mmCIF file of C-alpha atoms in Angstrom:
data_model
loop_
_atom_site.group_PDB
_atom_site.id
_atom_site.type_symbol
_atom_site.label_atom_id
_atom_site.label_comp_id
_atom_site.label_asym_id
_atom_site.label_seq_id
_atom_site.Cartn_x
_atom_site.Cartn_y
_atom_site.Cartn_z
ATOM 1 C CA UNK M 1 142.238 71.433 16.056
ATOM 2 C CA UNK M 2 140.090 69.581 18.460
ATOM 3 C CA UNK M 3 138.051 72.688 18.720
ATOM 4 C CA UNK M 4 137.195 72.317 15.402
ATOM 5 C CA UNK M 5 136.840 69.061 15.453
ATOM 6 C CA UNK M 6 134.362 68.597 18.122
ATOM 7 C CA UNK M 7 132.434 71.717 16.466
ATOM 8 C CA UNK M 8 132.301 69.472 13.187
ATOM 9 C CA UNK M 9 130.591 66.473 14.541
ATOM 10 C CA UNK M 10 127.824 68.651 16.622
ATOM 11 C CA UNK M 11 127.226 69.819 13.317
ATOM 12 C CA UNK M 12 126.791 66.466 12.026
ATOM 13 C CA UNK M 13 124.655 65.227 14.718
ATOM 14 C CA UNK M 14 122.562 68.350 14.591
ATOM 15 C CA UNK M 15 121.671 67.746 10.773
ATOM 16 C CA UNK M 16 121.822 63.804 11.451
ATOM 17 C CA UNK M 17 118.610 64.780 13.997
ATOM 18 C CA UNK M 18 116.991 67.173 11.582
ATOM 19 C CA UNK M 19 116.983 64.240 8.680
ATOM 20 C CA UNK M 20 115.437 61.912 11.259
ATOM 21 C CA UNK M 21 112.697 64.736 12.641
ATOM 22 C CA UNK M 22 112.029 64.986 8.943
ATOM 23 C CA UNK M 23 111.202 61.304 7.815
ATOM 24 C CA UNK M 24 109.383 61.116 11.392
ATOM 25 C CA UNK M 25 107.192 63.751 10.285
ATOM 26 C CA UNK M 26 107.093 61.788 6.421
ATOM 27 C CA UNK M 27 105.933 58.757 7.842
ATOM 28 C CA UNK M 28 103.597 60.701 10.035
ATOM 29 C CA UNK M 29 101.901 62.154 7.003
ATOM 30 C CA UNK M 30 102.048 59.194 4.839
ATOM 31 C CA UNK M 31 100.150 57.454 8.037
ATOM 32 C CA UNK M 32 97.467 60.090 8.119
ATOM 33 C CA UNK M 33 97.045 59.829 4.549
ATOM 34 C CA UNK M 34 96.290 56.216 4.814
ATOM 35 C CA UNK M 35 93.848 56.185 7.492
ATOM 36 C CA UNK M 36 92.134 59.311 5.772
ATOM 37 C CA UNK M 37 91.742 56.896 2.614
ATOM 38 C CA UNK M 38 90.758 53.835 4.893
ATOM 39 C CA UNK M 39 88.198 56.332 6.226
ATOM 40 C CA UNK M 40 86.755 57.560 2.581
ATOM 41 C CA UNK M 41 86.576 53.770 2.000
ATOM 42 C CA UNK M 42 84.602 53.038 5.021
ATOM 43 C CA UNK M 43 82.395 56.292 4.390
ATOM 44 C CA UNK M 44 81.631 54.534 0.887
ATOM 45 C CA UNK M 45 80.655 50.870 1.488
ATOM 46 C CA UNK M 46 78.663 52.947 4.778
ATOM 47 C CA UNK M 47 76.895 55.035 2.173
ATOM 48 C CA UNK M 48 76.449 51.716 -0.002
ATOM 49 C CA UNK M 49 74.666 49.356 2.394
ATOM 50 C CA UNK M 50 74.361 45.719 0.950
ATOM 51 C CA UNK M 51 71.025 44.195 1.280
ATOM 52 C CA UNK M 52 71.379 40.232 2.174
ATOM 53 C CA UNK M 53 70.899 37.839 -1.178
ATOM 54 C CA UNK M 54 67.611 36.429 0.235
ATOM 55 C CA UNK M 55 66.099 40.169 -0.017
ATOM 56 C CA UNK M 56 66.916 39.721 -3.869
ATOM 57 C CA UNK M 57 65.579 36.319 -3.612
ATOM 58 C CA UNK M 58 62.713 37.465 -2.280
ATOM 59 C CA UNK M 59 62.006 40.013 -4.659
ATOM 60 C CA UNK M 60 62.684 38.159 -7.731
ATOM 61 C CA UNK M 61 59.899 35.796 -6.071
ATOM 62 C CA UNK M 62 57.004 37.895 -5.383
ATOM 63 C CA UNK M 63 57.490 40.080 -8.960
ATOM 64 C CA UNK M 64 57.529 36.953 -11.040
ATOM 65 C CA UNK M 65 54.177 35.462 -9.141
ATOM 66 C CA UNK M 66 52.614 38.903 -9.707
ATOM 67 C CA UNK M 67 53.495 38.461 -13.646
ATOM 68 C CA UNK M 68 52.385 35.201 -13.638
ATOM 69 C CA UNK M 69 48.704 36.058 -11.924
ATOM 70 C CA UNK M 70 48.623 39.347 -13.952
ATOM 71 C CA UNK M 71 49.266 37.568 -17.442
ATOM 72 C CA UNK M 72 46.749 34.492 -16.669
ATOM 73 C CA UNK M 73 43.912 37.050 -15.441
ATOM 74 C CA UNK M 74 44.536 38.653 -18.233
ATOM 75 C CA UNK M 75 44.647 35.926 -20.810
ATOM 76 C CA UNK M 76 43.597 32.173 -19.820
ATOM 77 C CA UNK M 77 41.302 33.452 -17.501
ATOM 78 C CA UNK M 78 39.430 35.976 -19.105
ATOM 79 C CA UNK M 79 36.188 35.420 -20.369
ATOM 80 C CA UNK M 80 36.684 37.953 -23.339
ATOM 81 C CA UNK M 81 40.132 36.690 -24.341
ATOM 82 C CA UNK M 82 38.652 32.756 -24.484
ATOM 83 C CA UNK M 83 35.747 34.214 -26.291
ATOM 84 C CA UNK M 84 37.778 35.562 -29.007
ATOM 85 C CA UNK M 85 39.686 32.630 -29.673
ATOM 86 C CA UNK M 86 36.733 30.326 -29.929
ATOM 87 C CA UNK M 87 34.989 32.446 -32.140
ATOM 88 C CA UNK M 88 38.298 32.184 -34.525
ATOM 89 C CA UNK M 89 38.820 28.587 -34.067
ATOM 90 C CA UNK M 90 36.943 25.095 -35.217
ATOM 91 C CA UNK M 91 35.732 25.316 -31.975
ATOM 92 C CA UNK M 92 32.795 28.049 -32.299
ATOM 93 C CA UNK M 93 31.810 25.275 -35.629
ATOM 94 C CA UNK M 94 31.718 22.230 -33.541
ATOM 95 C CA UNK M 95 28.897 23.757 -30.912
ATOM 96 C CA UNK M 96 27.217 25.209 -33.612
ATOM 97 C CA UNK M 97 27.333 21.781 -35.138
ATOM 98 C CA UNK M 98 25.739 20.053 -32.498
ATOM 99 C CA UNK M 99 22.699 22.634 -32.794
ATOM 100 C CA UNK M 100 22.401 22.026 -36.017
ATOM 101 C CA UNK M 101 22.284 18.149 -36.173
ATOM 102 C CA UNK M 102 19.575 18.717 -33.257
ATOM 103 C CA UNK M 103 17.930 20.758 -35.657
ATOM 104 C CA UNK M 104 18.008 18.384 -38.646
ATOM 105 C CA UNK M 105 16.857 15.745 -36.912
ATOM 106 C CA UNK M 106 13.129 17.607 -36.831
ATOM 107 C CA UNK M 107 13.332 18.207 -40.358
ATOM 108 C CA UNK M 108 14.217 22.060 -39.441
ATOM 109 C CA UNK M 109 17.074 23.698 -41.766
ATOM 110 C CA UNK M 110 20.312 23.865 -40.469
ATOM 111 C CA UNK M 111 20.518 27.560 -41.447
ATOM 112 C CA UNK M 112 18.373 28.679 -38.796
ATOM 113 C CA UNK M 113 21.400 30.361 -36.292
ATOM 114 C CA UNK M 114 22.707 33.253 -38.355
ATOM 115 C CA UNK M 115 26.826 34.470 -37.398
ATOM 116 C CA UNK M 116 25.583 36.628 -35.061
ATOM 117 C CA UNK M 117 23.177 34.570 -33.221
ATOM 118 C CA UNK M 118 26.239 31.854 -32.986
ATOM 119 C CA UNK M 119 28.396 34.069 -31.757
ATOM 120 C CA UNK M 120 25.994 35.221 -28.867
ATOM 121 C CA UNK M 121 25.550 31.842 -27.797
ATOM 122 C CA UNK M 122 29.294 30.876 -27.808
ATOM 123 C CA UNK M 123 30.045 34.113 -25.531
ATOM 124 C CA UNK M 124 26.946 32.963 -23.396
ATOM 125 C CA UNK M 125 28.200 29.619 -22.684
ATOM 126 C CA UNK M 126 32.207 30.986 -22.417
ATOM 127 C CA UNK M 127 30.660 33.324 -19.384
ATOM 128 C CA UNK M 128 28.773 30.420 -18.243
ATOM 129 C CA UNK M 129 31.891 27.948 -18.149
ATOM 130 C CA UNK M 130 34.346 30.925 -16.126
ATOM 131 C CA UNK M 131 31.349 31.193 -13.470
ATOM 132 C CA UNK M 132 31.764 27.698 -12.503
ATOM 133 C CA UNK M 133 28.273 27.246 -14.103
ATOM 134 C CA UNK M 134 26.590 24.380 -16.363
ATOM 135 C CA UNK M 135 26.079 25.087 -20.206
ATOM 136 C CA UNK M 136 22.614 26.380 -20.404
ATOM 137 C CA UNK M 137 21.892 28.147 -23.420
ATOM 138 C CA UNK M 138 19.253 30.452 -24.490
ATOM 139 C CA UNK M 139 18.186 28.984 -27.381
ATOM 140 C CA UNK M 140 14.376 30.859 -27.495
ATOM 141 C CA UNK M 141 15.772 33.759 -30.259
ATOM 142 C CA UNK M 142 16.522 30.581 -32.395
ATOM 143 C CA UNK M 143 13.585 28.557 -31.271
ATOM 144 C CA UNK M 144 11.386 31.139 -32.535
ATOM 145 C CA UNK M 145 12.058 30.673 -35.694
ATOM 146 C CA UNK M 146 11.819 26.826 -35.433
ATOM 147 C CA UNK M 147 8.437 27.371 -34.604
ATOM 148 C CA UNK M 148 8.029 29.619 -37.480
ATOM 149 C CA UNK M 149 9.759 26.815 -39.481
ATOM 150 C CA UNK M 150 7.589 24.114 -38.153
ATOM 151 C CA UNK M 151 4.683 25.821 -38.629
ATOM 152 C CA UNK M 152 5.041 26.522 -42.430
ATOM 153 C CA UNK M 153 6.327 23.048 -42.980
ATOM 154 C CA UNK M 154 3.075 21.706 -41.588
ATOM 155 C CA UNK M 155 0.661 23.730 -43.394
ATOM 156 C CA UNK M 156 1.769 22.896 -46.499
ATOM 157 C CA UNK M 157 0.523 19.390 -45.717
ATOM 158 C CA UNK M 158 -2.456 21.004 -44.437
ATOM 159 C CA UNK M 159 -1.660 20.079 -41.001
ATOM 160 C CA UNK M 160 -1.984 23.082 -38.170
ATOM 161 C CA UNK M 161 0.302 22.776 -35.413
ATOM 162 C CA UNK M 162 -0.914 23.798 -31.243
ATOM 163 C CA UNK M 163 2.023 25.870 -30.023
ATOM 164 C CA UNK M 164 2.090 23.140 -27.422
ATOM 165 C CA UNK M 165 3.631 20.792 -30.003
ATOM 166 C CA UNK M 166 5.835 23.410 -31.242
ATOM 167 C CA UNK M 167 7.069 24.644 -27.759
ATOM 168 C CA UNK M 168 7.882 20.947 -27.060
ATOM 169 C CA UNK M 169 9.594 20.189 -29.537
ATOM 170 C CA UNK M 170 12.062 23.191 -28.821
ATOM 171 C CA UNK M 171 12.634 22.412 -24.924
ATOM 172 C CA UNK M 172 13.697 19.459 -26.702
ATOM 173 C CA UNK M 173 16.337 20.646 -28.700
ATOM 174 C CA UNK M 174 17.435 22.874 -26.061
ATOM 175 C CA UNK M 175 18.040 20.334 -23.703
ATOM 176 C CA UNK M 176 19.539 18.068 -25.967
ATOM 177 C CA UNK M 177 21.872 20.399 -27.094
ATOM 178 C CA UNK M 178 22.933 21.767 -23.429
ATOM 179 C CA UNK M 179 23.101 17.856 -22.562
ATOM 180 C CA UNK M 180 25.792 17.319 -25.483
ATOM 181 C CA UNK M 181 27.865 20.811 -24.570
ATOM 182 C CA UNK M 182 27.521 19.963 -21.019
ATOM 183 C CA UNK M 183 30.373 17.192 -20.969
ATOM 184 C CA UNK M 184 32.899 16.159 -18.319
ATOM 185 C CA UNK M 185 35.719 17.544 -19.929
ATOM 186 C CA UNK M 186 33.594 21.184 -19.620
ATOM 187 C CA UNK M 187 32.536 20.291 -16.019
ATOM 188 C CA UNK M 188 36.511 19.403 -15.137
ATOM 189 C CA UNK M 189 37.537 22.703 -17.084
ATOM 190 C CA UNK M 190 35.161 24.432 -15.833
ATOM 191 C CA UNK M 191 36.481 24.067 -11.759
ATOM 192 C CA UNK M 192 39.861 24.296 -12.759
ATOM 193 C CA UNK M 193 39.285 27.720 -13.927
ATOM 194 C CA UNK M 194 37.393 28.481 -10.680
ATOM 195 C CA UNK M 195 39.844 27.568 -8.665
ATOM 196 C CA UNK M 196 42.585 28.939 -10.933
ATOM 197 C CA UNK M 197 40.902 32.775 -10.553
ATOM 198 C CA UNK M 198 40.967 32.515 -6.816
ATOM 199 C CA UNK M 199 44.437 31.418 -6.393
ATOM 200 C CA UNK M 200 45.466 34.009 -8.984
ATOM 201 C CA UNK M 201 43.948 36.741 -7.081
ATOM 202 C CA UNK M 202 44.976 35.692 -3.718
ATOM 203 C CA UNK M 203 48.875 35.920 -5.297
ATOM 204 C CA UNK M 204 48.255 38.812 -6.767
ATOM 205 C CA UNK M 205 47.123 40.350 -3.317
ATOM 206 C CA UNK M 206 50.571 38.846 -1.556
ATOM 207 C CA UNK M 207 52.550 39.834 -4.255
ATOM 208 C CA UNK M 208 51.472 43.373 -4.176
ATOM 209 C CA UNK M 209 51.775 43.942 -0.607
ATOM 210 C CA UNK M 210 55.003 42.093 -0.002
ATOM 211 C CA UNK M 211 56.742 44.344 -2.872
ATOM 212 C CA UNK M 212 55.022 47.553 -1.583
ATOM 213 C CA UNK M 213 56.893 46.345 1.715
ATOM 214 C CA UNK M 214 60.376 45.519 -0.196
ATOM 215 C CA UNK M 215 60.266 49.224 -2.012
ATOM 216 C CA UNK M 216 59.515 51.362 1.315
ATOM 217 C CA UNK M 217 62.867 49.297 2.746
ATOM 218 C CA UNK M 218 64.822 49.902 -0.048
ATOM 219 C CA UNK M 219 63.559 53.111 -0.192
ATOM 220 C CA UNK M 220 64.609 54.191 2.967
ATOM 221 C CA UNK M 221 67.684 52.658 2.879
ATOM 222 C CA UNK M 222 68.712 54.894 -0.333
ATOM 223 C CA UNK M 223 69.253 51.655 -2.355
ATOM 224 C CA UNK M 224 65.896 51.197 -4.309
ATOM 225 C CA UNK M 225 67.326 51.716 -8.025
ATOM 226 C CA UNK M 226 70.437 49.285 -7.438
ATOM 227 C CA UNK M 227 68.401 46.405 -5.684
ATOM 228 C CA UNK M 228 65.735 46.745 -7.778
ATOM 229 C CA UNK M 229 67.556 47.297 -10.726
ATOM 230 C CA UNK M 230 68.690 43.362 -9.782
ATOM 231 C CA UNK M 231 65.707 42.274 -9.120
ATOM 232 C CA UNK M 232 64.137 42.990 -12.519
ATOM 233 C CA UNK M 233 66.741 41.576 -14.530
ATOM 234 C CA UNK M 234 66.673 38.446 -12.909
ATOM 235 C CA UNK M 235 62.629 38.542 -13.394
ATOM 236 C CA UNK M 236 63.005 39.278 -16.794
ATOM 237 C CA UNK M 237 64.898 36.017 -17.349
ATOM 238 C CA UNK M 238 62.642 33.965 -15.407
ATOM 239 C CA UNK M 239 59.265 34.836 -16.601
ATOM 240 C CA UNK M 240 60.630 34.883 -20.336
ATOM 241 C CA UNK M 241 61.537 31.233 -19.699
ATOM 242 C CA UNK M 242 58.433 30.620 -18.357
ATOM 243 C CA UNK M 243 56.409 32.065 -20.949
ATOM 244 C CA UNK M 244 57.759 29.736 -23.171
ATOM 245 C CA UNK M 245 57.407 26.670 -20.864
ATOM 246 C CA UNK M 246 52.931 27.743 -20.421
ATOM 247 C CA UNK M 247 53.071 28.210 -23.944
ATOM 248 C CA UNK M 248 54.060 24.741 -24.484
ATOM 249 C CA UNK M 249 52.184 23.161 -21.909
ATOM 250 C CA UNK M 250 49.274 24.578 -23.501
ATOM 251 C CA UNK M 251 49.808 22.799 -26.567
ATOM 252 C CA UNK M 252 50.510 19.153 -24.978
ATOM 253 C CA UNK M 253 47.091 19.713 -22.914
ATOM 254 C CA UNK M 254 45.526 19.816 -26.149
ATOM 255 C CA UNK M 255 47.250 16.132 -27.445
ATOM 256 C CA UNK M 256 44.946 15.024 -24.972
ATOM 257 C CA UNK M 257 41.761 16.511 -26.439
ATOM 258 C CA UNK M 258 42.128 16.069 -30.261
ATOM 259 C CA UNK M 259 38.954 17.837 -30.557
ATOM 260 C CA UNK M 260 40.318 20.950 -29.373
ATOM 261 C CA UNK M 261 43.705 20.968 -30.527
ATOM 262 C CA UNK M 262 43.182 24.120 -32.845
ATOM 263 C CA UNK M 263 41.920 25.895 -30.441
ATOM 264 C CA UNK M 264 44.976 25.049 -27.994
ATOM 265 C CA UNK M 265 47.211 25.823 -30.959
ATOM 266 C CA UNK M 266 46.017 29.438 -31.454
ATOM 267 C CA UNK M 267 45.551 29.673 -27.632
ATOM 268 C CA UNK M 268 49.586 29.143 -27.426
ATOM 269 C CA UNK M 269 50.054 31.301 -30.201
ATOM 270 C CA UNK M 270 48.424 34.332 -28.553
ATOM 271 C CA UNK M 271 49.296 33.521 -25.104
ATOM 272 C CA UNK M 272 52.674 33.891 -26.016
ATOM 273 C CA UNK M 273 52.315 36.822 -28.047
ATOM 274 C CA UNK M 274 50.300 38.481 -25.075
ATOM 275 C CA UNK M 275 52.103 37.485 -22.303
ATOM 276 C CA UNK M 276 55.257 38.979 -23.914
ATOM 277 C CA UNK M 277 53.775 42.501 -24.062
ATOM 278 C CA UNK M 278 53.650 42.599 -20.164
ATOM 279 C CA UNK M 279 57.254 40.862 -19.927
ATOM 280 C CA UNK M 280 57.999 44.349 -22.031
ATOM 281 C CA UNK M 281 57.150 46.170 -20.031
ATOM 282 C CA UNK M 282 58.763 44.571 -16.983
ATOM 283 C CA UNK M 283 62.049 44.823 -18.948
ATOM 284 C CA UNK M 284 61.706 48.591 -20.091
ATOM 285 C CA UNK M 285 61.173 49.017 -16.226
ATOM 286 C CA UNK M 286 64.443 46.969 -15.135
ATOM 287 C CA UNK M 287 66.177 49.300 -18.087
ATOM 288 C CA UNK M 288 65.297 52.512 -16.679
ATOM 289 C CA UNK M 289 66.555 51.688 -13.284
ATOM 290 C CA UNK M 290 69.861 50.507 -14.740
ATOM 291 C CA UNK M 291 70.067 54.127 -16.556
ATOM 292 C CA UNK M 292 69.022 55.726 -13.458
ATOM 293 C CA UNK M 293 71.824 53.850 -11.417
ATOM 294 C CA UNK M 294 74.479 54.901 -14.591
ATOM 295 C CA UNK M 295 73.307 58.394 -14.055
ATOM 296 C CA UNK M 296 73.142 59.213 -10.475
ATOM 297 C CA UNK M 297 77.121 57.584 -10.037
ATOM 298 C CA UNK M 298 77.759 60.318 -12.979
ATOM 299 C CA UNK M 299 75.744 63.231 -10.917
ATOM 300 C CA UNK M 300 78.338 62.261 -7.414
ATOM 301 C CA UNK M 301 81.030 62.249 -9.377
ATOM 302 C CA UNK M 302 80.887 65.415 -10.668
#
């Protein structure tokens, strides 16, 4: 009896040892389990490095000065945008205006500048004005046919002119006309776009190379779609709002010329409808490397 007795409880403290060897070894695996999915978390964030905010900062800095430089160059600042919208505004009639009365007042019919003549001289003195030059227009195409005029006027009277009269009378004109185009509001506008053209290309300049910079460390760092892809949409946002804000300083700049305030009105109009082309194209840019984040996750996964 106490044989079997003692043979009954090594049993049970041979299986009691076996239960405990087996939730040793549980726990064992259940521990090696966790660290091996501590590990694959740590092997992700490694593989995902995190660039500091002020990288994105930085970013959304330089590409939003390089839209803003790239849009004015391309609009406000060039010679053949200005010259189309003064030749479609009230402005092109005003300077054509002040030929005219110059004219009239030696008799000499205002009809004398044809469409095409007028427009020459408006894109002369719109080149002039970006080179930081005075008004100085060629008016001897014209003059020509003042002298023509004059003549013919004069003989009917049976008076014959010298060209010396006839060539005074134009320097005349000419320089009264150049006088009244030459004003200080063209003078002032005139070194504000000067200085305007060389601050827009110097940004454009730091802008480029600081972003060339940004991609080659992104680039290398395997994270140029996802902290790019950040750095567009925030540009989007801000140079949309600004477009709006330009476009509406343009039109309060021209409260304070009343003279000019069609021209200012269609120059907001088209500003705005230019400058949103290029903000297109900035946001089909931030798109595709949104899709191309989407679709590189899906291409690990599988």
């Amino acid at each position: 009896m106490t044989v079997a007795m003692t043979l009954f409880s090594i049993m049970e403290s041979l299986n009691g040892n076996q239960l405990v060897g087996e939730s040793k070894i549980v726990e064992k695996r259940s521990e090696v389990r966790r660290k091996q999915n501590q590990q694959e978390k740590t092997n992700k964030k490694q593989e995902r490095p995190r660039h500091h905010p002020l990288f994105i900062i930085w970013g959304v800095l330089l590409v939003v000065l390089l839209m803003v430089a790239v849009t004015f160059n391309q609009t406000l600042l060039s010679t053949r945008f200005v010259d189309h919208e003064i030749t479609h505004t009230n402005l092109s009639s005003m300077i054509m205006d002040t030929v005219d009365n110059n004219l009239s007042q030696y008799g000499i019919s205002t009809a004398a500048i044809s469409d095409k003549e007028a427009n020459k001289l408006i894109t002369q003195a719109v080149n002039q004005v970006y080179s930081g030059q005075e008004i100085d227009l060629n008016l001897q195409p014209v003059l020509g046919g003042i002298n023509q005029s004059a003549s013919q006027a004069a003989e009917q009277y049976g008076v014959e002119l010298p060209n010396s009269i006839t060539s005074g009378i134009g320097s005349e004109i000419s320089g009264a006309v150049n006088s009244q185009l030459n004003t200080p509001e063209v003078k002032q506008i005139a070194n504000a776009i000067s200085i305007a053209k060389n601050v827009a290309h110097l940004v454009m300049v730091i802008s480029l190379i600081g972003l060339g910079l940004m991609m080659l460390i992104a680039i290398l760092k395997k994270n140029f779609s996802r902290v790019f892809s950040w750095i567009g949409l925030w540009s989007v946002i801000i140079v949309y709002v600004l477009v709006i804000i330009f476009s509406q300083l343009i039109i309060q700049a021209g409260k304070r010329y009343p003279d000019y305030s069609s021209l200012t009105a269609q120059l907001s109009t088209d500003f705005h409808a230019q400058t949103l082309n290029y903000w297109l194209f900035l946001l089909v840019l931030t798109l595709l490397l949104f899709i191309w984040r989407i679709v590189s996750r899906f291409l690990k996964k599988r």
